[in-house]
């Protein structure tokens, strides 16, 4: 992924979730939405920092099929943590008519390296499922549709 695909978390607002996947191994979170889009939350490690998903408050499963009414990010620099290193807490809040979820990420470093979460919109793949508002159903998206 590159800097061209980076987006703000607020871009999820107004979209409808169909699936969320959290990877325990690498800490990535993938958001799948009905327009065929996929968003990835992760941290691109540089050297001497550690950024991880610390906690999820609420049920991600309850959000499936839900229209996101609020998608907001807030951060709080907590100052020196364990061992005098820098700590930044970042909270990602989603509100839907079916419930709310907050993802709590912790970034730690010596103060020089990034403690932030990266969010990218991933390109649509051939054969990706899309919601068709006209037919009110799922269909596959193919490259020739893009012109």
Short mmCIF file of C-alpha atoms in Angstrom, two decimals, residues 1-8 11 29-31 38-42 44 117-123:
data_model
loop_
_atom_site.label_atom_id
_atom_site.label_comp_id
_atom_site.label_asym_id
_atom_site.label_seq_id
_atom_site.Cartn_x
_atom_site.Cartn_y
_atom_site.Cartn_z
CA UNK A 1 0.00 0.00 0.00
CA UNK A 2 1.13 3.52 -0.55
CA UNK A 3 0.39 7.00 0.55
CA UNK A 4 -2.00 7.47 -2.40
CA UNK A 5 -4.62 5.21 -0.84
CA UNK A 6 -4.51 6.70 2.68
CA UNK A 7 -7.81 8.09 3.90
CA UNK A 8 -9.33 9.52 7.05
CA UNK A 11 -14.66 8.26 5.16
CA UNK A 29 -8.54 -4.59 10.81
CA UNK A 30 -10.40 -4.87 7.48
CA UNK A 31 -13.75 -3.13 6.93
CA UNK A 38 -12.44 -2.38 1.62
CA UNK A 39 -10.64 -0.28 4.23
CA UNK A 40 -7.60 -1.47 6.13
CA UNK A 41 -6.44 -0.22 9.55
CA UNK A 42 -2.87 -1.14 10.45
CA UNK A 44 3.37 0.50 8.96
CA UNK A 117 -2.67 4.03 12.87
CA UNK A 118 -2.65 3.94 9.07
CA UNK A 119 -5.98 3.70 7.22
CA UNK A 120 -6.11 2.88 3.52
CA UNK A 121 -8.80 2.28 0.95
CA UNK A 122 -7.87 -0.89 -0.91
CA UNK A 123 -8.56 -1.15 -4.64
#
